[in-house]
Amino acid sequence: MQDTTGRTIRYLRLSVTDRCNLRCRYCAPGAVSHTAATELTAAQIEEIAAAAIALGMDKIRITGGEPLMRPDILDICRRVAALPGLNELCMTTNGILLADYAEELRKAGVNRVNISLDTLDADKFRTFTRGGELADVLRGIEAAEAAGLTPIKLNVVLMGGENDDEISAFVALTRDRPINVRFIELMPIGESADWPAERFISGDAVLSACPELQSNPQDGDGVARIYRLPGGVGKVGLISPMSRHFCARCNRIRVTADGKLKPCLHSEQEITLQGLHGEALADALRAGIAAKPKAHNMDANHPSESRRNMHQIGG
């Protein structure tokens, strides 16, 4: 289905929980309240996914919060993966529980995973996540690789003065392993909206740190600009919502864990899906696609218009 600007919307990001076992500083406040009582049920998630596929969406990403914190996550994945017309089912996770789930996720129909990881330093990881253990994530990456949830994508949020000294180390991971590292510009949304300007650096900092990277636009990867190390197995992606708007290529909508459709990550507009069925649900999805703005209004002087923190929206 096309929106009003002619973009074909084929990608649904579907959050199943806003609960998380980490408190990453740009994503969630130190103390958060959760909406477990209003989370979509597995049956509701399946119904929304089926309605989205009927409108032409063929890629679904399960997000959170941390989706592996839902006790019924494997049931959710099996239900969605079995829907006719779906070409790809992915998941974004922080990797903490992934070592225990990787093989079962593959059996449940998940094709691959994105893992949020902003540092390779154990001490910094504890600081960034307010108490997480890097070793758990590294085990999760190995388990995902062994289970065939590949190519694995590591999502690295660039933070000036925090992790920009690790760019080369992250890029090196792509040399010999089927890992795609995607550097994402920090966005002024939620907790990070009031961070100092020096934290917000351009994705081009990656090219400055690793001038040997070669552009590979033919690889294609949605909104990312793609590069490779000479002879590298994996890829390096630059996602630049601040310095190089890619709204004209955006092909996604989002549904929050409490059943709100967000036409744009950075819009305050939300459309209620909870409790809708059949044609009423389809109409709400169509309305959400029609409401998708031409572009977000976020820049260095204007934070995101979204009223939610990232853990409440879905990565």
Short mmCIF file of C-alpha atoms in Angstrom, two decimals:
data_model
loop_
_atom_site.label_atom_id
_atom_site.label_comp_id
_atom_site.label_asym_id
_atom_site.label_seq_id
_atom_site.Cartn_x
_atom_site.Cartn_y
_atom_site.Cartn_z
CA MET A 1 0.00 0.00 0.00
CA GLN A 2 1.24 3.49 -0.82
CA ASP A 3 1.06 6.56 1.39
CA THR A 4 0.12 10.03 0.18
CA THR A 5 3.67 10.75 -1.05
CA GLY A 6 3.89 7.56 -3.11
CA ARG A 7 6.09 5.57 -0.71
CA THR A 8 5.24 1.87 -0.68
CA ILE A 9 4.75 0.80 2.95
CA ARG A 10 5.81 -2.81 3.36
CA TYR A 11 7.52 -2.93 6.75
CA LEU A 12 5.84 -3.15 10.17
CA ARG A 13 7.75 -2.70 13.40
CA LEU A 14 5.65 -4.38 16.05
CA SER A 15 6.54 -3.85 19.71
CA VAL A 16 5.40 -6.62 22.04
CA THR A 17 6.47 -5.06 25.36
CA ASP A 18 7.93 -1.90 26.85
CA ARG A 19 9.60 -3.94 29.60
CA CYS A 20 13.37 -4.25 29.47
CA ASN A 21 16.13 -5.75 31.58
CA LEU A 22 18.45 -2.81 30.78
CA ARG A 23 18.06 0.94 31.26
CA CYS A 24 20.13 2.35 28.42
CA ARG A 25 20.58 6.05 29.09
CA TYR A 26 19.24 7.37 25.76
CA CYS A 27 16.36 4.88 25.66
CA ALA A 28 14.73 4.77 29.09
CA PRO A 29 14.85 6.73 32.35
CA GLY A 30 16.46 5.17 35.40
CA ALA A 31 13.08 4.27 36.87
CA VAL A 32 10.21 3.43 34.54
CA SER A 33 6.61 2.34 34.79
CA HIS A 34 5.42 -0.43 32.53
CA THR A 35 2.21 -1.14 30.64
CA ALA A 36 2.16 -4.93 31.03
CA ALA A 37 -1.54 -4.79 31.89
CA THR A 38 -2.32 -3.17 28.52
CA GLU A 39 0.13 -5.10 26.33
CA LEU A 40 -1.36 -6.61 23.21
CA THR A 41 -2.07 -10.32 23.62
CA ALA A 42 -0.47 -12.89 21.32
CA ALA A 43 -3.78 -13.23 19.48
CA GLN A 44 -4.07 -9.45 19.02
CA ILE A 45 -0.50 -9.25 17.74
CA GLU A 46 -1.24 -12.01 15.24
CA GLU A 47 -4.41 -10.23 14.10
CA ILE A 48 -2.63 -6.91 13.57
CA ALA A 49 0.19 -8.62 11.71
CA ALA A 50 -2.28 -10.46 9.46
CA ALA A 51 -4.15 -7.23 8.69
CA ALA A 52 -0.89 -5.46 7.85
CA ILE A 53 0.17 -8.27 5.51
CA ALA A 54 -3.22 -8.10 3.79
CA LEU A 55 -2.44 -4.44 3.03
CA GLY A 56 0.85 -5.37 1.38
CA MET A 57 3.40 -5.46 4.19
CA ASP A 58 5.76 -8.40 3.88
CA LYS A 59 8.41 -7.66 6.53
CA ILE A 60 7.74 -7.59 10.27
CA ARG A 61 10.20 -6.82 13.02
CA ILE A 62 9.39 -7.81 16.61
CA THR A 63 10.71 -5.15 18.99
CA GLY A 64 10.43 -3.91 22.56
CA GLY A 65 11.51 -2.94 25.20
CA GLU A 66 13.17 -6.31 25.26
CA PRO A 67 10.91 -8.78 23.42
CA LEU A 68 12.56 -11.81 25.02
CA MET A 69 11.10 -10.72 28.37
CA ARG A 70 7.65 -11.80 27.21
CA PRO A 71 6.99 -15.34 28.46
CA ASP A 72 4.98 -16.08 25.30
CA ILE A 73 7.50 -14.65 22.83
CA LEU A 74 8.07 -17.98 21.04
CA ASP A 75 4.32 -18.41 20.60
CA ILE A 76 4.09 -14.88 19.19
CA CYS A 77 6.90 -15.59 16.73
CA ARG A 78 5.33 -18.88 15.61
CA ARG A 79 1.96 -17.21 15.05
CA VAL A 80 3.37 -14.34 13.01
CA ALA A 81 5.85 -16.46 11.05
CA ALA A 82 3.03 -18.76 9.92
CA LEU A 83 1.03 -15.94 8.31
CA PRO A 84 0.81 -16.32 4.51
CA GLY A 85 2.39 -13.49 2.58
CA LEU A 86 5.13 -12.72 5.09
CA ASN A 87 8.62 -12.82 3.58
CA GLU A 88 10.74 -11.90 6.59
CA LEU A 89 10.35 -12.00 10.36
CA CYS A 90 13.11 -10.29 12.34
CA MET A 91 13.68 -9.27 15.92
CA THR A 92 15.57 -6.48 17.66
CA THR A 93 16.97 -7.48 21.04
CA ASN A 94 19.57 -6.26 23.50
CA GLY A 95 21.06 -9.75 23.45
CA ILE A 96 21.09 -10.33 27.22
CA LEU A 97 18.79 -13.37 27.01
CA LEU A 98 19.59 -14.34 23.45
CA ALA A 99 21.96 -17.21 24.24
CA ASP A 100 19.03 -19.10 25.79
CA TYR A 101 16.60 -18.27 22.97
CA ALA A 102 18.53 -18.20 19.70
CA GLU A 103 17.92 -21.79 18.59
CA GLU A 104 14.25 -21.72 19.59
CA LEU A 105 13.71 -18.41 17.82
CA ARG A 106 15.05 -19.91 14.62
CA LYS A 107 12.72 -22.88 14.98
CA ALA A 108 9.83 -20.49 15.66
CA GLY A 109 10.37 -18.81 12.28
CA VAL A 110 12.56 -15.80 13.05
CA ASN A 111 14.93 -15.21 10.13
CA ARG A 112 17.53 -12.95 11.75
CA VAL A 113 18.19 -10.61 14.65
CA ASN A 114 19.42 -7.09 15.24
CA ILE A 115 21.31 -6.64 18.50
CA SER A 116 21.64 -3.26 20.18
CA LEU A 117 25.23 -2.84 21.37
CA ASP A 118 26.86 0.54 21.93
CA THR A 119 30.24 -0.47 23.39
CA LEU A 120 32.67 -3.39 23.44
CA ASP A 121 34.06 -2.31 26.80
CA ALA A 122 32.55 -4.16 29.78
CA ASP A 123 32.86 -1.25 32.19
CA LYS A 124 31.33 1.22 29.74
CA PHE A 125 28.57 -1.28 29.02
CA ARG A 126 27.59 -1.34 32.69
CA THR A 127 27.52 2.46 32.70
CA PHE A 128 25.59 2.85 29.45
CA THR A 129 23.00 0.23 30.41
CA ARG A 130 22.89 0.95 34.14
CA GLY A 131 24.11 -2.47 35.20
CA GLY A 132 24.17 -4.84 32.21
CA GLU A 133 26.90 -7.40 31.55
CA LEU A 134 28.61 -7.32 28.15
CA ALA A 135 29.54 -11.01 28.41
CA ASP A 136 25.85 -11.95 28.21
CA VAL A 137 25.47 -10.07 24.92
CA LEU A 138 28.63 -11.59 23.44
CA ARG A 139 27.29 -15.07 24.26
CA GLY A 140 24.03 -14.09 22.60
CA ILE A 141 25.82 -13.01 19.43
CA GLU A 142 27.68 -16.33 19.27
CA ALA A 143 24.46 -18.28 19.84
CA ALA A 144 22.63 -16.32 17.13
CA GLU A 145 25.47 -16.98 14.70
CA ALA A 146 25.40 -20.71 15.52
CA ALA A 147 21.62 -20.84 15.11
CA GLY A 148 21.75 -19.24 11.67
CA LEU A 149 20.01 -15.99 12.62
CA THR A 150 22.24 -14.24 10.13
CA PRO A 151 23.36 -11.86 8.91
CA ILE A 152 23.45 -10.49 12.44
CA LYS A 153 23.15 -6.72 12.63
CA LEU A 154 24.68 -4.80 15.51
CA ASN A 155 22.98 -1.45 16.10
CA VAL A 156 25.49 1.04 17.51
CA VAL A 157 24.19 4.46 18.56
CA LEU A 158 26.98 6.98 18.02
CA MET A 159 27.62 9.20 21.05
CA GLY A 160 30.35 11.81 20.85
CA GLY A 161 32.81 11.54 23.72
CA GLU A 162 31.26 8.26 24.80
CA ASN A 163 31.84 5.54 22.19
CA ASP A 164 33.26 7.27 19.11
CA ASP A 165 36.69 5.99 20.18
CA GLU A 166 35.41 2.44 19.49
CA ILE A 167 34.38 2.94 15.86
CA SER A 168 37.40 1.06 14.48
CA ALA A 169 36.85 -1.85 16.87
CA PHE A 170 33.25 -2.23 15.75
CA VAL A 171 34.17 -1.98 12.07
CA ALA A 172 36.81 -4.70 12.59
CA LEU A 173 34.04 -7.13 13.57
CA THR A 174 32.87 -7.13 9.95
CA ARG A 175 36.20 -8.27 8.55
CA ASP A 176 35.90 -12.02 9.08
CA ARG A 177 32.37 -12.64 10.42
CA PRO A 178 28.84 -12.40 8.94
CA ILE A 179 28.10 -9.38 11.11
CA ASN A 180 26.76 -6.10 9.81
CA VAL A 181 27.52 -3.13 12.04
CA ARG A 182 25.12 -0.23 11.69
CA PHE A 183 26.09 3.09 13.21
CA ILE A 184 23.02 5.16 14.07
CA GLU A 185 23.13 8.87 14.78
CA LEU A 186 21.89 9.77 18.26
CA MET A 187 18.47 11.41 18.06
CA PRO A 188 17.01 14.03 20.44
CA ILE A 189 14.13 11.90 21.64
CA GLY A 190 13.11 11.03 25.18
CA GLU A 191 16.01 11.00 27.61
CA SER A 192 18.57 12.26 25.10
CA ALA A 193 16.55 15.31 24.02
CA ASP A 194 18.35 17.42 26.63
CA TRP A 195 21.84 15.98 26.15
CA PRO A 196 24.71 18.36 25.28
CA ALA A 197 25.30 19.13 21.61
CA GLU A 198 28.69 17.40 21.56
CA ARG A 199 27.00 14.01 22.05
CA PHE A 200 25.34 14.33 18.64
CA ILE A 201 27.88 13.48 15.97
CA SER A 202 27.47 12.71 12.29
CA GLY A 203 27.65 9.22 10.87
CA ASP A 204 30.46 10.54 8.70
CA ALA A 205 32.67 10.23 11.79
CA VAL A 206 32.81 6.53 10.90
CA LEU A 207 34.33 7.32 7.51
CA SER A 208 36.87 9.61 9.11
CA ALA A 209 37.87 6.93 11.61
CA CYS A 210 38.01 4.19 8.96
CA PRO A 211 38.97 5.75 5.61
CA GLU A 212 39.59 2.27 4.16
CA LEU A 213 35.84 1.63 4.03
CA GLN A 214 34.52 1.35 0.48
CA SER A 215 31.06 2.47 -0.56
CA ASN A 216 28.78 -0.34 -1.74
CA PRO A 217 25.46 1.25 -2.71
CA GLN A 218 24.53 -1.83 -4.73
CA ASP A 219 24.32 -3.83 -1.49
CA GLY A 220 21.26 -1.85 -0.46
CA ASP A 221 19.92 -1.95 3.10
CA GLY A 222 16.84 0.19 3.43
CA VAL A 223 17.70 3.55 4.94
CA ALA A 224 21.39 2.79 5.57
CA ARG A 225 24.35 3.85 3.44
CA ILE A 226 26.44 0.70 3.00
CA TYR A 227 30.22 0.29 3.12
CA ARG A 228 32.63 -2.63 3.35
CA LEU A 229 36.19 -3.22 4.38
CA PRO A 230 38.25 -4.49 1.43
CA GLY A 231 37.61 -8.24 1.45
CA GLY A 232 35.31 -7.93 4.44
CA VAL A 233 32.64 -10.58 5.07
CA GLY A 234 30.18 -8.23 6.77
CA LYS A 235 28.98 -4.72 6.03
CA VAL A 236 29.07 -1.33 7.71
CA GLY A 237 25.90 0.75 7.55
CA LEU A 238 25.44 4.43 8.35
CA ILE A 239 21.96 5.49 9.43
CA SER A 240 21.80 9.28 9.57
CA PRO A 241 18.40 10.61 10.65
CA MET A 242 19.96 13.90 11.74
CA SER A 243 22.56 14.78 9.13
CA ARG A 244 21.02 13.10 6.06
CA HIS A 245 17.28 12.72 6.29
CA PHE A 246 16.04 9.53 4.62
CA CYS A 247 12.32 10.14 5.09
CA ALA A 248 11.71 9.92 1.34
CA ARG A 249 12.81 6.25 1.50
CA CYS A 250 11.01 5.33 4.72
CA ASN A 251 8.75 2.33 4.13
CA ARG A 252 7.62 1.51 7.67
CA ILE A 253 5.00 2.10 10.31
CA ARG A 254 5.20 1.19 13.99
CA VAL A 255 2.81 -0.31 16.52
CA THR A 256 3.51 0.10 20.22
CA ALA A 257 3.09 -2.63 22.82
CA ASP A 258 -0.17 -1.04 24.00
CA GLY A 259 -1.63 -1.07 20.52
CA LYS A 260 -1.00 2.43 19.17
CA LEU A 261 -0.02 2.88 15.52
CA LYS A 262 2.64 5.54 15.01
CA PRO A 263 2.80 6.72 11.38
CA CYS A 264 6.24 8.21 12.13
CA LEU A 265 8.69 7.55 14.94
CA HIS A 266 9.01 11.28 15.60
CA SER A 267 5.37 12.28 15.37
CA GLU A 268 3.12 12.68 18.39
CA GLN A 269 0.23 11.25 16.40
CA GLU A 270 -0.99 7.80 17.45
CA ILE A 271 -3.94 5.76 16.21
CA THR A 272 -5.56 3.21 18.52
CA LEU A 273 -5.64 -0.37 17.23
CA GLN A 274 -6.41 -2.09 20.54
CA GLY A 275 -9.87 -3.63 20.39
CA LEU A 276 -10.32 -3.28 16.63
CA HIS A 277 -11.06 -6.24 14.38
CA GLY A 278 -11.77 -7.00 10.75
CA GLU A 279 -12.45 -4.06 8.49
CA ALA A 280 -12.24 -1.58 11.39
CA LEU A 281 -8.66 -2.72 12.05
CA ALA A 282 -7.80 -2.54 8.36
CA ASP A 283 -9.27 0.97 8.15
CA ALA A 284 -7.18 2.10 11.12
CA LEU A 285 -4.03 0.76 9.47
CA ARG A 286 -4.94 2.54 6.24
CA ALA A 287 -5.50 5.75 8.20
CA GLY A 288 -2.09 5.36 9.80
CA ILE A 289 -0.40 4.93 6.45
CA ALA A 290 -2.29 7.92 5.04
CA ALA A 291 -1.18 10.00 8.03
CA LYS A 292 2.50 9.25 7.49
CA PRO A 293 4.18 12.66 7.17
CA LYS A 294 6.44 13.57 4.28
CA ALA A 295 9.32 14.09 6.73
CA HIS A 296 10.03 14.51 10.42
CA ASN A 297 10.70 17.98 11.82
CA MET A 298 13.64 16.98 14.01
CA ASP A 299 16.99 18.72 13.83
CA ALA A 300 19.68 20.07 16.12
CA ASN A 301 17.32 22.76 17.41
CA HIS A 302 14.07 20.82 17.39
CA PRO A 303 13.74 17.55 19.31
CA SER A 304 11.45 14.71 18.35
CA GLU A 305 7.75 15.47 18.68
CA SER A 306 7.10 12.01 20.06
CA ARG A 307 5.87 11.99 23.65
CA ARG A 308 7.35 8.59 24.42
CA ASN A 309 10.76 7.30 25.34
CA MET A 310 12.28 4.85 22.87
CA HIS A 311 11.59 1.79 25.05
CA GLN A 312 7.88 2.66 24.83
CA ILE A 313 7.93 2.83 21.03
CA GLY A 314 10.14 -0.01 19.85
CA GLY A 315 13.54 0.05 18.21
#
